[in-house]
Coordinates of C-alpha atoms and ligand atoms in Angstrom, one line a residue:
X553 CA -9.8 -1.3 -1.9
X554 CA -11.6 -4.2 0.1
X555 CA -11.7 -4.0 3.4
X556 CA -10.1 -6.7 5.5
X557 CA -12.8 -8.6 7.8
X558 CA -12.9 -11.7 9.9
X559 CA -13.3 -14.2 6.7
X560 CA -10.5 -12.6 4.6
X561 CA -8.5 -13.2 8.1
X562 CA -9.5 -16.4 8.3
X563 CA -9.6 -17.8 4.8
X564 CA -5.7 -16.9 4.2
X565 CA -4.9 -19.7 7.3
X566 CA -2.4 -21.9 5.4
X567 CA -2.1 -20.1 2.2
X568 CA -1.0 -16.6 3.0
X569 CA 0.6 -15.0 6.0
X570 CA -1.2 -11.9 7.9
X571 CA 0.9 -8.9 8.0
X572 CA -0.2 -7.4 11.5
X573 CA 1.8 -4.1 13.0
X574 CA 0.4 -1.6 15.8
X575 CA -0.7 1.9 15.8
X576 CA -2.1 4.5 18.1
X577 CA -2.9 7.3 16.2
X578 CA -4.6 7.9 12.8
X579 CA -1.3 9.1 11.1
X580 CA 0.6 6.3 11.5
X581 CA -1.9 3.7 11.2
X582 CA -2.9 5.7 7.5
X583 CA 0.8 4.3 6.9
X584 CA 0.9 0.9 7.7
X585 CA -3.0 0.4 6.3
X586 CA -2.1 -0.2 2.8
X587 CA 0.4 -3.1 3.9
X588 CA -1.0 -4.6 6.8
X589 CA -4.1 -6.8 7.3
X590 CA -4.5 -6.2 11.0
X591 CA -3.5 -2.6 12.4
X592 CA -3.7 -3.6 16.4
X593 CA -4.1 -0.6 18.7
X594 CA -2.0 -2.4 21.3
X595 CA -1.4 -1.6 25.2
X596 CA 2.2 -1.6 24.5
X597 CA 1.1 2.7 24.1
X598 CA 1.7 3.1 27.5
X599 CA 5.3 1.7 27.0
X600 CA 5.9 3.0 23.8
X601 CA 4.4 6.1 23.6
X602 CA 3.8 7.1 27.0
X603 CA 7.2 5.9 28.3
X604 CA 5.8 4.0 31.2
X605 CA 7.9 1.0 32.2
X606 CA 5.1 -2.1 31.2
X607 CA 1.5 -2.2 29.7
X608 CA -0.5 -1.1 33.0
X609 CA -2.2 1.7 34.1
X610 CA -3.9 2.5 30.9
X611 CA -8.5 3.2 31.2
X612 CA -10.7 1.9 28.8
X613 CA -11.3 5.5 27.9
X614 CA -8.0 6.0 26.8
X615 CA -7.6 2.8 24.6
X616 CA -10.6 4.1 23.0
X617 CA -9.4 7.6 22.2
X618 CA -6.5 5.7 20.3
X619 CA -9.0 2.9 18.9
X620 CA -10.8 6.1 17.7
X621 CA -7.6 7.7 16.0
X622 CA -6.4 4.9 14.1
X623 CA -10.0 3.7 12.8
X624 CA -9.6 7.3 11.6
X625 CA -6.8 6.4 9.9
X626 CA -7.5 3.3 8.2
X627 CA -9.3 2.5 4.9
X628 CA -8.9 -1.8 4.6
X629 CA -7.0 -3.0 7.6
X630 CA -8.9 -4.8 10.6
X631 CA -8.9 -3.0 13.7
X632 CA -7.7 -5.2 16.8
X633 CA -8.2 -3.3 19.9
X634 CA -6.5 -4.2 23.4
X635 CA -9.2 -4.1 26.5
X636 CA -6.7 -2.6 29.1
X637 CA -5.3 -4.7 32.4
X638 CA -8.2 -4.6 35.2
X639 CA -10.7 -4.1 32.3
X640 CA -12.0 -7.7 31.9
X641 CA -11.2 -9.2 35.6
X642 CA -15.1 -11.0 35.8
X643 CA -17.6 -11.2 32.5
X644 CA -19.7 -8.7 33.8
X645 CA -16.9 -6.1 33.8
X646 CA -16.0 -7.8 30.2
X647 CA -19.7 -7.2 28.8
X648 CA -19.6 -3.6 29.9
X649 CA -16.2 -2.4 28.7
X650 CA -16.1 -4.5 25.2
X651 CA -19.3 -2.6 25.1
X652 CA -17.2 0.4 25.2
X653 CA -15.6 -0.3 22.6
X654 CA -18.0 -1.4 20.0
X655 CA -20.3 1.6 21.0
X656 CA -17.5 4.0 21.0
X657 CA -15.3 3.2 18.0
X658 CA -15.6 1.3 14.8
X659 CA -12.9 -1.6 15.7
X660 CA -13.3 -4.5 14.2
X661 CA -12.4 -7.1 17.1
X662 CA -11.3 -6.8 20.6
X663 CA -8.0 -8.8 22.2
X664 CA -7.9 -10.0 25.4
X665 CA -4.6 -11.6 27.8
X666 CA -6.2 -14.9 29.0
X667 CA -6.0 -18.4 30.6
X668 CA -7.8 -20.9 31.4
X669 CA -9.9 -18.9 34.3
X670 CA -11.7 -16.8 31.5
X671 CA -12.6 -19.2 28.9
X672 CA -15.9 -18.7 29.8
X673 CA -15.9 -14.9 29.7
X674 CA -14.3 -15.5 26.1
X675 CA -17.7 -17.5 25.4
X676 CA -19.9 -15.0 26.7
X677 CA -18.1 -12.3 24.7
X678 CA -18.1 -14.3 21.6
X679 CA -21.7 -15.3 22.4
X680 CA -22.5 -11.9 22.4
X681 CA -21.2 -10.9 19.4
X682 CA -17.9 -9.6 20.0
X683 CA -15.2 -10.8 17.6
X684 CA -12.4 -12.0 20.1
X685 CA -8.9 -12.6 20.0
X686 CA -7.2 -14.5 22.4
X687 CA -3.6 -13.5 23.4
X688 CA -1.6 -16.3 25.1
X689 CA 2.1 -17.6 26.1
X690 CA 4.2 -14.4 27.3
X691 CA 1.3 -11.9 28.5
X692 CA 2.4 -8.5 29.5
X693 CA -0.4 -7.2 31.3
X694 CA 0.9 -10.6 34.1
X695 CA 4.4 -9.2 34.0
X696 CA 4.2 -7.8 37.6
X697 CA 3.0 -10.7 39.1
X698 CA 5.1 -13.2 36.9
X699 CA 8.2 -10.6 37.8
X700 CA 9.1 -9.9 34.5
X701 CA 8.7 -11.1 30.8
X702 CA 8.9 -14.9 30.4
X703 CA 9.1 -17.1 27.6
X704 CA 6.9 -19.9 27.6
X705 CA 6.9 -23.3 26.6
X706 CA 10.0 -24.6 27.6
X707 CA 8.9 -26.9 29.8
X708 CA 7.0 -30.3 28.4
X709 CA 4.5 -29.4 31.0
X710 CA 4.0 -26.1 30.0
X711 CA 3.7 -26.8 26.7
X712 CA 0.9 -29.4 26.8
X713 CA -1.1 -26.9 28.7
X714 CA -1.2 -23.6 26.4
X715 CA -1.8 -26.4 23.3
X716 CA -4.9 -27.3 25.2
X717 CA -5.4 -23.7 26.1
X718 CA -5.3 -22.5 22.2
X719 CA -8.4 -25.3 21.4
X720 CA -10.4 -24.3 24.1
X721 CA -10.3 -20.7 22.9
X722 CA -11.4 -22.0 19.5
X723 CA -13.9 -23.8 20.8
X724 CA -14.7 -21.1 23.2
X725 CA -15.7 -18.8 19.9
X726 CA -12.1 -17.2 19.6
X727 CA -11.8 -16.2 15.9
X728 CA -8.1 -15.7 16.4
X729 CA -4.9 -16.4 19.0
X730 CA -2.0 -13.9 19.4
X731 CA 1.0 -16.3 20.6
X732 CA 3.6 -14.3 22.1
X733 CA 7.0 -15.3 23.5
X734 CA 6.5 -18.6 22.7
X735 CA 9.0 -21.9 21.8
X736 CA 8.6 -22.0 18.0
X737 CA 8.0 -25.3 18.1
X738 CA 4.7 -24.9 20.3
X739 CA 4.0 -22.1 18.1
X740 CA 4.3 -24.0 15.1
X741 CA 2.3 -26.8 16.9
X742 CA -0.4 -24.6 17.9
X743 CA -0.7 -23.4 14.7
X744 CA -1.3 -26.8 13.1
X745 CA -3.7 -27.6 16.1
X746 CA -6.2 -25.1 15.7
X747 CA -8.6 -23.5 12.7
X748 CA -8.4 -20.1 13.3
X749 CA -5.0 -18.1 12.5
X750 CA -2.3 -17.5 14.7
X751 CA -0.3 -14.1 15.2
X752 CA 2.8 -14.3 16.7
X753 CA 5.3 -12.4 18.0
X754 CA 8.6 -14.7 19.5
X755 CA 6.8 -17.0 18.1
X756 CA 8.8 -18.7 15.4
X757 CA 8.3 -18.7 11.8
X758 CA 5.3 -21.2 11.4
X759 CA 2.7 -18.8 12.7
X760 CA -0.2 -17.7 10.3
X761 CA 1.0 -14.4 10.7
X762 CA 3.8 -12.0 12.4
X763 CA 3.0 -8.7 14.3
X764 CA 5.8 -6.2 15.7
X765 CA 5.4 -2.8 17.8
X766 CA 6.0 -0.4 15.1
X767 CA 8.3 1.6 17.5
X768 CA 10.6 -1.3 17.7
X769 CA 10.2 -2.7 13.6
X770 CA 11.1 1.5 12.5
X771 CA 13.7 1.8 14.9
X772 CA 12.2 4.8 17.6
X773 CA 12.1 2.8 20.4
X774 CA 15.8 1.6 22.3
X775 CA 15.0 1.5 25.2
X776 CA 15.6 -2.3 24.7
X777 CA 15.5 -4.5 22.1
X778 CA 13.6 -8.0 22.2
X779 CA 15.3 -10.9 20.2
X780 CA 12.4 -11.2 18.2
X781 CA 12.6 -8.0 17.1
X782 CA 14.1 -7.1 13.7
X783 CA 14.5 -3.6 13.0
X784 CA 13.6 -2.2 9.4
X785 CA 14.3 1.7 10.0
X786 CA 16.1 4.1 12.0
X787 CA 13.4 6.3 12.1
X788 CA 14.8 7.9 15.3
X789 CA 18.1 9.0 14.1
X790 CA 16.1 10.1 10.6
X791 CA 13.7 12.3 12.8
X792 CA 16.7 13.7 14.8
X793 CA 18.6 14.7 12.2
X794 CA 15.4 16.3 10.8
X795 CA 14.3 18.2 13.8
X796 CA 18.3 19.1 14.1
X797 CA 17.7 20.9 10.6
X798 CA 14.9 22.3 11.3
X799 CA 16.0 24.6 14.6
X800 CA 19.6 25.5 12.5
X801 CA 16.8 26.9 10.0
X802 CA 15.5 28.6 12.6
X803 CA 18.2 29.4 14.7
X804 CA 20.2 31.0 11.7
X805 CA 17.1 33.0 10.2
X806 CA 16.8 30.7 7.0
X807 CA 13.4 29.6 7.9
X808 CA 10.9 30.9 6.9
X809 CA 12.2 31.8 3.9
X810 CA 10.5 34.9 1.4
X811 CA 8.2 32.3 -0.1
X812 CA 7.1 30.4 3.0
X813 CA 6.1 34.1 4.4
X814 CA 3.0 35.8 3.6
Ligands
KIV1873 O1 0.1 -4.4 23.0 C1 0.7 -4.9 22.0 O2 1.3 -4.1 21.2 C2 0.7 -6.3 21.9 C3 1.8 -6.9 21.1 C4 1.9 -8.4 21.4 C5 1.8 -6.8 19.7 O3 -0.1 -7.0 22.4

């Protein structure tokens, strides 16, 4: 089994899409790791699996514990790790928590929320040696203080700018963009625009690769339900109906049985 890396990422651009889906723990991520090129342990945690209302309010620390889990779990996918809201606000802050990351935990890149302001923190990083990828178009770490979750790209305006955007983070030493909530058309623009692979999500078709939440591609997660998400699984109904056996056993004496005792 060859693990994935940067240049396998890279060299499938135009000739094979990237399958990318998150994880936060070693379990699931041992899962999706035969399937998927990029496992990314993303921020949506905190809304996911810590049932907070948007992607704030998680540490460094504790995107590293889950970093830490899923590199646990994962053989030959590449390891995209969020840096947290607040966790790269200047490139000294940047420096010192990508640090974190690469000290702490065997991740293979790091992904960042950005705009224009931090394209040269994204060149520091990348001058560093961090392997960077650059997530544009709807940001959820901005959704406070854009008052909710916007697609972008509708305007003419709009859309010249996050073009120009994506090639300065190329240029800035971005291996990779992560176009969210994006027109397809700009996404597919992008795409052609730029060397390194796109990821998107609302994105449209054209992208060099697709990447859901796995909470909302198996179905655990209804709290809502983004158009761009297409469910594969009802894994919440499958686990209910588990569990739901599982106390009847226990309720009714069935479980354990003779030959699950000692
Ligand atoms: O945090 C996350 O899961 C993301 C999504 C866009 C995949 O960034």
């Amino acid at each position: 089994m060859q693990k994935i890396t940067l240049q396998t990422l890279q060299a499938k651009k135009s000739k094979e899409k990237i399958v990318a889906i998150t994880a936060y723990d070693a379990l699931m991520a041992g899962i999706f790791d035969e399937f998927a090129e990029i496992i990314l342990v993303g921020d949506s945690l905190n809304m996911s699996f810590n049932a907070k209302n948007d992607t704030l309010g998680l540490n460094v620390e504790q995107m590293i514990y889950h970093t830490h889990a899923v590199c646990a779990g994962v053989k030959r996918a590449f390891v995209l790790a969020d840096m947290p809201f607040g966790s790269y606000q200047n490139t000294k802050s940047a420096l010192k928590n990508a640090l974190k990351f690469y000290a702490q935990t065997p991740c293979d890149a790091l992904k960042l929320e950005v705009n224009e302001d931090k394209i040269p923190l994204i060149e520091s990083l990348c001058k560093e040696g961090f392997a960077i990828m650059a997530h544009i178009g709807l940001q959820p770490q901005f959704m406070r203080g854009e008052g909710g979750y916007k697609v972008k790209g509708k305007e003419e305006g709009e859309k010249a700018r996050l073009l120009q955007l994506a090639k300065d983070l190329e240029s800035a030493g971005a291996f990779g963009l992560l176009l969210e909530g994006v027109k397809s058309d700009l996404g597919a623009q992008i795409t052609q625009s730029v060397k390194i692979p796109t990821i998107g999500i609302g994105a449209g078709a054209q992208c060099d690769g697709q990447i859901l939440v796995w909470s909302d591609a198996f179905g655990f997660f209804d709290a809502f339900k983004p158009k761009f998400v297409r469910t594969y699984a009802n894994g919440k109904a499958f686990l209910q109906e588990a569990m739901k056996r599982y106390a009847q056993d226990i309720k009714n004496g069935t479980f354990p049985s003779e030959k699950e005792s000692y």
